[in-house]
Short mmCIF file of C-alpha atoms and ligand atoms in Angstrom, two decimals:
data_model
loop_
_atom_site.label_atom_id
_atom_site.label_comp_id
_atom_site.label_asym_id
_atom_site.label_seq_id
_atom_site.Cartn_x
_atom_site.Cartn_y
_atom_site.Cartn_z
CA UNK A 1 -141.37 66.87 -134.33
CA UNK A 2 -143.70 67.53 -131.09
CA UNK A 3 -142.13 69.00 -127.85
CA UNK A 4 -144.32 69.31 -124.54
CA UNK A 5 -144.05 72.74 -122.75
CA UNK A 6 -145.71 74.33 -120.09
CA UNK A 7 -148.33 76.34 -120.65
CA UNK A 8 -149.23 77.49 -116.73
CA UNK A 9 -148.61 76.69 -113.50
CA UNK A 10 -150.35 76.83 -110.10
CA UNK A 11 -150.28 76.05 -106.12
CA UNK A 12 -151.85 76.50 -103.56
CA UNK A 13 -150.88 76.42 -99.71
CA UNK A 14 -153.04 75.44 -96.71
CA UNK A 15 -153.98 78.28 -94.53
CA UNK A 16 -152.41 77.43 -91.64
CA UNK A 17 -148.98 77.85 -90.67
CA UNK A 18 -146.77 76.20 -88.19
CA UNK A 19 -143.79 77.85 -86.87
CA UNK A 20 -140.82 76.69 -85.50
CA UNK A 21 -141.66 78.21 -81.89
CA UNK A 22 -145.22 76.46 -82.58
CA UNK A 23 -143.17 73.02 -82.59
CA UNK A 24 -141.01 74.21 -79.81
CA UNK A 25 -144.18 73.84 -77.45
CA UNK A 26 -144.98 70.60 -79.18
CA UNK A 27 -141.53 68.65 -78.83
CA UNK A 28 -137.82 69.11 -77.13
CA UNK A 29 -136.96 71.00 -80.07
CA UNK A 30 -135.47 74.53 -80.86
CA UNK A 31 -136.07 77.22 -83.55
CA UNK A 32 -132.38 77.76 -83.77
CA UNK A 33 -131.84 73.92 -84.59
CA UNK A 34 -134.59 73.79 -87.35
CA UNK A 35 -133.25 76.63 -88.81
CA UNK A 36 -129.16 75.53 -88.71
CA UNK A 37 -129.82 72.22 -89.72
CA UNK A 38 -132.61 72.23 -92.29
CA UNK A 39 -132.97 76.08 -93.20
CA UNK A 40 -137.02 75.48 -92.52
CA UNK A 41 -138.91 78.68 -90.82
CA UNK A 42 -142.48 77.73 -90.88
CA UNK A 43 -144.77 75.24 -93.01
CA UNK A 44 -148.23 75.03 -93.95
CA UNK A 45 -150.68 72.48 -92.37
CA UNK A 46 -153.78 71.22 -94.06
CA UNK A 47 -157.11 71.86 -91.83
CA UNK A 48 -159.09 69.48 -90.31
CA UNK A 49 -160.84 67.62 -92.96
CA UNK A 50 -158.97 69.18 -95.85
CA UNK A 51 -157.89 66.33 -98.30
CA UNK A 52 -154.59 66.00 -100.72
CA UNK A 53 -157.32 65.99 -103.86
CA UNK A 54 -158.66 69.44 -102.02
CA UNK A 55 -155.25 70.68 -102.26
CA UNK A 56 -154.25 69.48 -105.53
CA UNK A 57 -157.70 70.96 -106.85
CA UNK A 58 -156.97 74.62 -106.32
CA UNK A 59 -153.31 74.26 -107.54
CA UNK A 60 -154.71 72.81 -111.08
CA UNK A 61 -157.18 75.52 -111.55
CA UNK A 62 -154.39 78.12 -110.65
CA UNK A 63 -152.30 76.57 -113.10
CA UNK A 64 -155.38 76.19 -115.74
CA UNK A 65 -156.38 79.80 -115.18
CA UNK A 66 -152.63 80.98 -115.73
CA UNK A 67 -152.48 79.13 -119.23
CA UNK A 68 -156.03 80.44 -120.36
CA UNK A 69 -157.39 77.21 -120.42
CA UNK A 70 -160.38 75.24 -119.16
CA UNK A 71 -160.74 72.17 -117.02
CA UNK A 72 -162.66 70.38 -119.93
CA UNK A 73 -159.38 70.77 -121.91
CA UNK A 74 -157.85 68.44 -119.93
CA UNK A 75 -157.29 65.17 -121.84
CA UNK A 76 -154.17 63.49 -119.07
CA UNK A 77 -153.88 63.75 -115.50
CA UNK A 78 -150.38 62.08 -113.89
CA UNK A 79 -150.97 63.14 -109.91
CA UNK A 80 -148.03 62.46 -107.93
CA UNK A 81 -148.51 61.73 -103.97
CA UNK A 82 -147.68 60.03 -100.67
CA UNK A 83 -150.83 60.66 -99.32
CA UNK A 84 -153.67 59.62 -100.82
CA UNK A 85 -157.30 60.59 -99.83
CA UNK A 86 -157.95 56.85 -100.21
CA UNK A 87 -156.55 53.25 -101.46
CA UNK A 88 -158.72 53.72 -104.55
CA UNK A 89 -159.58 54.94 -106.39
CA UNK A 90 -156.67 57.10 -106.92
CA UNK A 91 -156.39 60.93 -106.57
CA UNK A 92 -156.01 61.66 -110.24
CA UNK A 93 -159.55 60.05 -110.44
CA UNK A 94 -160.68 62.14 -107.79
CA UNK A 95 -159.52 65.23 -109.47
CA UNK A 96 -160.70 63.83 -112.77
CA UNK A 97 -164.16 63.82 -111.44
CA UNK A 98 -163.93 67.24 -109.86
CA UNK A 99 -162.92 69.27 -113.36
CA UNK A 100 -165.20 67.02 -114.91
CA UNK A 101 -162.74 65.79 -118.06
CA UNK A 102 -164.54 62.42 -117.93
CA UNK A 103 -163.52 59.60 -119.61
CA UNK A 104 -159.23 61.07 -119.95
CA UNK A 105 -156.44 58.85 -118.14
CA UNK A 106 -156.19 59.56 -114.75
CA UNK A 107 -153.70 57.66 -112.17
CA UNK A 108 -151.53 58.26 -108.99
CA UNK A 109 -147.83 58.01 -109.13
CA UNK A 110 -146.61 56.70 -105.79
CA UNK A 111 -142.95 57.82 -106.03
CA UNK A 112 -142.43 59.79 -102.88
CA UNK A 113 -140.61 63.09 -103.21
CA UNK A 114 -139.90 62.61 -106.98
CA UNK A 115 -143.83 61.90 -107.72
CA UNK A 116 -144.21 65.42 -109.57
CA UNK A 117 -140.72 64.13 -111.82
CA UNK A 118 -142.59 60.96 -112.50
CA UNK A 119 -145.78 62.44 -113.23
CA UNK A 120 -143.96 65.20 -115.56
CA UNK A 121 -142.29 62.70 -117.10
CA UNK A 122 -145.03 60.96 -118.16
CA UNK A 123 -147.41 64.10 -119.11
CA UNK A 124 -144.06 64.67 -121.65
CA UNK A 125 -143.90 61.63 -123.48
CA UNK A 126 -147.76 61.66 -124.20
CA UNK A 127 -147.98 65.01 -125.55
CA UNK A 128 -144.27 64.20 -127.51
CA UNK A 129 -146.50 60.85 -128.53
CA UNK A 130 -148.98 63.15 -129.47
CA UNK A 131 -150.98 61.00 -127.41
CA UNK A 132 -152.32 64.11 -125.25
CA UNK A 133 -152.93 68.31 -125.82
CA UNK A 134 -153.35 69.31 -122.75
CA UNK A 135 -151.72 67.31 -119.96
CA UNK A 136 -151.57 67.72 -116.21
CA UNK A 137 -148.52 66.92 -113.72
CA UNK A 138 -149.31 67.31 -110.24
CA UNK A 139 -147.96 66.71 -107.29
CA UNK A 140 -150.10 67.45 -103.92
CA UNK A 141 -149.42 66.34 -100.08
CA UNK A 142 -150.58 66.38 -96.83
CA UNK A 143 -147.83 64.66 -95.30
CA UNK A 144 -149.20 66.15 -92.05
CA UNK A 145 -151.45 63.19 -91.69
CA UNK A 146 -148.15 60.50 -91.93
CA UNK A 147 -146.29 62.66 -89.42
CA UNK A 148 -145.14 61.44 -85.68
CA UNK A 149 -145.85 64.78 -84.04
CA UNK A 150 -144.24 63.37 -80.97
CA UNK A 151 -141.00 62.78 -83.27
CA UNK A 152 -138.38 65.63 -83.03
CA UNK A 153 -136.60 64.37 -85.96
CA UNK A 154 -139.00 64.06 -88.57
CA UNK A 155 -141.80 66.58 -87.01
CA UNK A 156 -139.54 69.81 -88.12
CA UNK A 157 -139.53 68.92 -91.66
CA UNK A 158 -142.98 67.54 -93.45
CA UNK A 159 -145.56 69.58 -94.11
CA UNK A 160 -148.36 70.18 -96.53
CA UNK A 161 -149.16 71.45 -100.15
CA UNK A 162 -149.58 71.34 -103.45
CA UNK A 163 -148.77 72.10 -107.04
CA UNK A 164 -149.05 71.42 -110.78
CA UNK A 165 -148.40 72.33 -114.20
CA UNK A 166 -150.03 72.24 -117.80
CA UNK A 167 -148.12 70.77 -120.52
CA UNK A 168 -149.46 71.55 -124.29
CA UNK A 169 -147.51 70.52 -127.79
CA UNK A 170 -145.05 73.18 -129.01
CA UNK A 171 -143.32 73.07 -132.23
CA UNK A 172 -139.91 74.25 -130.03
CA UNK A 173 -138.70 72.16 -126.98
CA UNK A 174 -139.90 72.97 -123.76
CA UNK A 175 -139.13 70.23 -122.07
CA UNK A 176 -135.62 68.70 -122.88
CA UNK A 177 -135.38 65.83 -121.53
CA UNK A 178 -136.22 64.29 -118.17
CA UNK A 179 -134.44 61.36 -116.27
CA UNK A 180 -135.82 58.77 -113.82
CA UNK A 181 -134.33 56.62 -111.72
CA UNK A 182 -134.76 54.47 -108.37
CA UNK A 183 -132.99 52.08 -106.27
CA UNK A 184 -135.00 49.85 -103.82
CA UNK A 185 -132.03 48.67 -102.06
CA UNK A 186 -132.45 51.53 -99.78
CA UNK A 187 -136.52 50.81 -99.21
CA UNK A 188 -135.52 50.75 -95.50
CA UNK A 189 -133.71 54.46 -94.94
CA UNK A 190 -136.94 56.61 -95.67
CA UNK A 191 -140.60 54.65 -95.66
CA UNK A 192 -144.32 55.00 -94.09
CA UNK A 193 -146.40 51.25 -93.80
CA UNK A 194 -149.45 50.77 -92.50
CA UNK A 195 -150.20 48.93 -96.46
CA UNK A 196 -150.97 45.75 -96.35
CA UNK A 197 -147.46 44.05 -95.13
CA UNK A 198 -148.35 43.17 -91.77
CA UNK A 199 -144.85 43.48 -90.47
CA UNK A 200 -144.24 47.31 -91.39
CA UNK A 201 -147.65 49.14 -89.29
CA UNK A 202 -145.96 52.02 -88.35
CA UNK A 203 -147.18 54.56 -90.88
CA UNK A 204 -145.69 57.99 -89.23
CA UNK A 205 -143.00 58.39 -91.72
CA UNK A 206 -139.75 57.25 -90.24
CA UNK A 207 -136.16 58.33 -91.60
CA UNK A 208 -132.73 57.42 -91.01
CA UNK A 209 -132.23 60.88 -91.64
CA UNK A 210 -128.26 61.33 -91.56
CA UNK A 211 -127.95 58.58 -93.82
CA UNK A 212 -130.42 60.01 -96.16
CA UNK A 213 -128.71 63.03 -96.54
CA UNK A 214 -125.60 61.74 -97.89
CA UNK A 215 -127.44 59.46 -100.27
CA UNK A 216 -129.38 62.45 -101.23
CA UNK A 217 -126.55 65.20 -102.16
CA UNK A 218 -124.53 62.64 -104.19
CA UNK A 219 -127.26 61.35 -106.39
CA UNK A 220 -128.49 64.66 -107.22
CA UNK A 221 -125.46 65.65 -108.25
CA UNK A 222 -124.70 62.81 -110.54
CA UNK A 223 -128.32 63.30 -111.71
CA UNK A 224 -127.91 66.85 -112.62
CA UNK A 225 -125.17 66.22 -114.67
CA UNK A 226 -126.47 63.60 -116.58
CA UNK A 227 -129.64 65.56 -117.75
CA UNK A 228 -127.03 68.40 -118.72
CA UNK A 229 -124.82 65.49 -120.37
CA UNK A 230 -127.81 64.35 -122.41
CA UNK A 231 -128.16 67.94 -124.01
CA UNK A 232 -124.62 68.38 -124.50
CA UNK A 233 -124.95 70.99 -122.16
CA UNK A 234 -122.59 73.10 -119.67
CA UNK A 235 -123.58 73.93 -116.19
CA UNK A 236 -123.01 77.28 -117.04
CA UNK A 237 -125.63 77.29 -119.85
CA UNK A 238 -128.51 76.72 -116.18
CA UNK A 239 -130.61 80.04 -115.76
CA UNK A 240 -132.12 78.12 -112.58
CA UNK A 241 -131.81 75.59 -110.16
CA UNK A 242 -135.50 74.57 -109.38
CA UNK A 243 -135.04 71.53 -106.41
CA UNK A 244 -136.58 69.06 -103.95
CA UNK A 245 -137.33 71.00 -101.03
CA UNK A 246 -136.34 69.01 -97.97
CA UNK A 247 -133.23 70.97 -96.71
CA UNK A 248 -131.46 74.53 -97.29
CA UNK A 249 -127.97 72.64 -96.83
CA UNK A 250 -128.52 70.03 -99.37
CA UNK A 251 -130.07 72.49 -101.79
CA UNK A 252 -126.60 74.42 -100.98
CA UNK A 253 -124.43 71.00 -101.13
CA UNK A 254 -125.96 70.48 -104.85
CA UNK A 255 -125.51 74.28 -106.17
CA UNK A 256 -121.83 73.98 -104.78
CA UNK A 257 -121.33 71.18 -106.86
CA UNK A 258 -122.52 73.15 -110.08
CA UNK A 259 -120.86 76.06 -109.23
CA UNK A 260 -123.82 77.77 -109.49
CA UNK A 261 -124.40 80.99 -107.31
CA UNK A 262 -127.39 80.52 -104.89
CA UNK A 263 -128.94 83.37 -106.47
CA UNK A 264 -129.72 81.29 -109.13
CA UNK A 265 -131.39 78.53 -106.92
CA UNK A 266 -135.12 78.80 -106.46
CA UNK A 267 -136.03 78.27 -102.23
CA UNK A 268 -138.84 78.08 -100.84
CA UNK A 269 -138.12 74.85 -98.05
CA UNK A 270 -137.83 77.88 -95.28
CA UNK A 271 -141.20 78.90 -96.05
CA UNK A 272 -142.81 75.63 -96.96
CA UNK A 273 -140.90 72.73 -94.97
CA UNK A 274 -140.82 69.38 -97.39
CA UNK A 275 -144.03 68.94 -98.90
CA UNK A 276 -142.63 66.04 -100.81
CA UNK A 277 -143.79 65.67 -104.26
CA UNK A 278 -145.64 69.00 -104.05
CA UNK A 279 -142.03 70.62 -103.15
CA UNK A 280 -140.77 70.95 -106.97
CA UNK A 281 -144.19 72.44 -108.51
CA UNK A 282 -144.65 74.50 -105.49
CA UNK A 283 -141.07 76.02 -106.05
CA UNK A 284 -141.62 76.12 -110.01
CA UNK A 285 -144.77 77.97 -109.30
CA UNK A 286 -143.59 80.63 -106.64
CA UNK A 287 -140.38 81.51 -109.04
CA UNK A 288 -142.58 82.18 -112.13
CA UNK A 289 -145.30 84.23 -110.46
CA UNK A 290 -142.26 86.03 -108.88
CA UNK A 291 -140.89 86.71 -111.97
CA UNK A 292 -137.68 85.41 -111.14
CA UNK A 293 -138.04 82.41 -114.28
CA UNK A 294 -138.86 84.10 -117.52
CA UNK A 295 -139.80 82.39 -120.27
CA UNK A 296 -137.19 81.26 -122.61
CA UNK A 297 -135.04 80.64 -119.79
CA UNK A 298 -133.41 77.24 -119.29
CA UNK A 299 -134.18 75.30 -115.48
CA UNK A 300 -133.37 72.35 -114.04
CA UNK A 301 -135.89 70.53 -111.91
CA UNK A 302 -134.82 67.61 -109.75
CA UNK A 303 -136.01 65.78 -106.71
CA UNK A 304 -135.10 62.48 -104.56
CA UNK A 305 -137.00 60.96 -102.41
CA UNK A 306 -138.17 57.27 -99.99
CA UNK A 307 -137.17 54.38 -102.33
CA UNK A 308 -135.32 55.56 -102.90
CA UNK A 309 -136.39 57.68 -106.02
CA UNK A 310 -135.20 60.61 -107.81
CA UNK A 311 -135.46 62.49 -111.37
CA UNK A 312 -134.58 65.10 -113.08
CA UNK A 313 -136.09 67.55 -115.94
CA UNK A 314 -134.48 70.06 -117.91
CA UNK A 315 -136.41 72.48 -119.34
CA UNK A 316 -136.76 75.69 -121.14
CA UNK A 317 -139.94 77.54 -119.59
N1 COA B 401 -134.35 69.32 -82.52
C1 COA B 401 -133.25 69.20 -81.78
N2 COA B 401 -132.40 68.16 -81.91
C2 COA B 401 -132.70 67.21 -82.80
C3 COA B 401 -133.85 67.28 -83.61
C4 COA B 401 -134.70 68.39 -83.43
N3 COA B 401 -135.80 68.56 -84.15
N4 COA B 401 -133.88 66.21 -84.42
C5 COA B 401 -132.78 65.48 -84.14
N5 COA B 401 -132.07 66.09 -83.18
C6 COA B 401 -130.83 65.64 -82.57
C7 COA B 401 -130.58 64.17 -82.71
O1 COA B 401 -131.26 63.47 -81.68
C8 COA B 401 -129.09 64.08 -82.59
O2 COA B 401 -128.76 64.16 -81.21
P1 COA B 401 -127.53 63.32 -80.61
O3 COA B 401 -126.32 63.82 -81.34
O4 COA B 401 -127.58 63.66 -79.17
O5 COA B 401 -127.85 61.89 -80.94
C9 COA B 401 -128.60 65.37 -83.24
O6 COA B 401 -129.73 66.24 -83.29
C10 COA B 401 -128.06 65.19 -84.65
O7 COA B 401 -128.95 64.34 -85.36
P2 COA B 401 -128.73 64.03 -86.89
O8 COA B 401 -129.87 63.21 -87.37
O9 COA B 401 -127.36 63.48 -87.10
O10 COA B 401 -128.80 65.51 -87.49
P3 COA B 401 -128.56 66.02 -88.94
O11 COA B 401 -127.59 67.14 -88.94
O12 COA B 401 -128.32 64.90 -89.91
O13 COA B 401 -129.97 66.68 -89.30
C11 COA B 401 -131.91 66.10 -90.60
C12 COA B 401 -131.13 65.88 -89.31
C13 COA B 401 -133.10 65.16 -90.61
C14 COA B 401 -132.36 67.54 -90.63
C15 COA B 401 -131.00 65.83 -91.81
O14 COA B 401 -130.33 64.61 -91.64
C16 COA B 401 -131.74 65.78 -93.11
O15 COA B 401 -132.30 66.75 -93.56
N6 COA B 401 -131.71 64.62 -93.76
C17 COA B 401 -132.29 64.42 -95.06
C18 COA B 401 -133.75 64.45 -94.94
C19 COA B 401 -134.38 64.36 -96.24
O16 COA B 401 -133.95 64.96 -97.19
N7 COA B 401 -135.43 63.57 -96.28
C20 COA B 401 -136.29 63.47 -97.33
C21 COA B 401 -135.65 63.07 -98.56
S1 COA B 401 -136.83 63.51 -99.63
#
């Protein structure tokens, strides 16, 4: 029997940051508001010029470098994003080109938020297929450029980054299981046009946003519970929490309903802001290099996002 686990992961973070007083001179906004109602302190902002694919480029090698391997190992790339550096061809083909693994599978998953959970998925069932060796999940933003900076209510929370991870067989499970899921019914509550339907040009990013929340802390719940269910597992039996990124109280709503102490909950939304489908890697990344997850430990990843779309992964690192 073949398992996928993860060999190394990476990110990397724009050098700029924005702060909440930065976005007080920019709209009628305050720093105490940001921080009450979506626990978000500052958030990185890609520079002029500076692509998703140049994002998602350092995070790969960070992750490549931390599992000793090179980029011509690479035999699958799954690159989740809402931001594309162009229609096509797609970032995982840009990337391709840039480690120079010529000729492997290469595509964009256009999920939203839960990109990386897609793209992990995926990277697992190939190597389980035995279909792949060495396969990357990414998931790299610059939802900067699909932002309404004249928009109180969405300019506080989207910002920019990037991460991934190297899966490679392993005789012992790694990854668990993982669990996708979407519902277009609610296409309208979270989306960015400007595609090619002619009557949806906006393409800032525009959010119902109170009505998003309460889809959001339910399903992630439920979907929490059924990756646990699916391993016969107890809540108790979690090590970590690693989730979506987009707001401290919904990332608080969800560990209330597991009972599990926020200690236990991997944050990093008040330093990086939602970053989308970078938001899970990037968090995944900053609590191994902090040596808060050690390996052996078991984590549950999770995201939801516009569709709307959401997954889970549970995993032991
Ligand atoms: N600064 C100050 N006031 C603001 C503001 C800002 N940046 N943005 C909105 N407001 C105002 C609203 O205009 C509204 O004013 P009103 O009561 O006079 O009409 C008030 O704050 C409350 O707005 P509401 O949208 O109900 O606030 P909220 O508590 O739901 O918080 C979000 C707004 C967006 C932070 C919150 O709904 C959220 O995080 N939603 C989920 C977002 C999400 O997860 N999206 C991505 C999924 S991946």
């Amino acid at each position: 029997m073949i398992y996928s686990r993860i060999a190394g992961t990476g990110s990397y973070l724009p050098e700029k940051v924005l702060t909440n007083s930065d976005l007080e001179k920019m709209v009628d906004t305050t720093d105490e508001w940001i921080r009450e109602r979506t626990g978000i302190e500052r958030r990185h902002i890609a520079a002029e010029g500076e692509t998703t694919v140049d994002l998602a480029e350092r995070a790969v090698r960070a992750a490549l470098d931390a599992a000793g391997c090179k980029p011509e190992d690479v035999d699958f790339i799954a690159f989740g994003t809402t931001t594309p550096d162009l229609w096509f061809p797609n970032c995982g083909v840009l990337l391709q080109a840039r480690l120079g693994c010529r000729g492997v599978p290469a595509f964009s998953v256009e999920t939203a938020c839960s990109g990386f959970m897609y793209a992990l998925a995926m990277a697992d069932k190939f190597v389980r297929a035995g279909e792949a060796r060495r396969a990357l999940a990414i998931g790299a933003e610059t939802l900067s450029r699909i932002t309404d900076w004249t928009d109180r209510s969405t300019a506080v929370l989207f910002a920019d980054g990037a991460g991934a991870v190297l899966l490679e067989p392993s005789t012992e499970p790694g990854i668990l299981s993982t669990h996708l899921h979407a519902d277009g019914t609610y296409k309208d509550m979270l989306y960015s046009g400007g595609g090619t339907d002619a009557r949806k040009t906006r393409r800032a990013i525009t959010m119902t946003g109170n009505e998003v929340f309460k889809v959001a802390v339910s399903t992630l719940s439920k979907s929490i519970d059924e990756a646990l269910a699916a391993n016969h597992l107890e809540r108790s039996a979690l090590d970590w929490l690693v989730p979506h990124q987009a707001n401290l109280r919904i990332i608080q709503a969800t560990a209330r309903k597991l009972d599990l102490p926020m200690e236990r909950v991997i944050t990093t939304v008040q330093d990086h802001g939602n970053t989308s489908a970078a938001s899970v890697p990037l968090a995944l990344d900053y609590g191994v290099r902090s040596g808060k997850i050690q390996r052996g430990q078991l984590m549950l990843l999770e995201a939801f996002g516009g569709g709307f779309t959401w997954g889970s992964a549970l995993i032991r690192y």
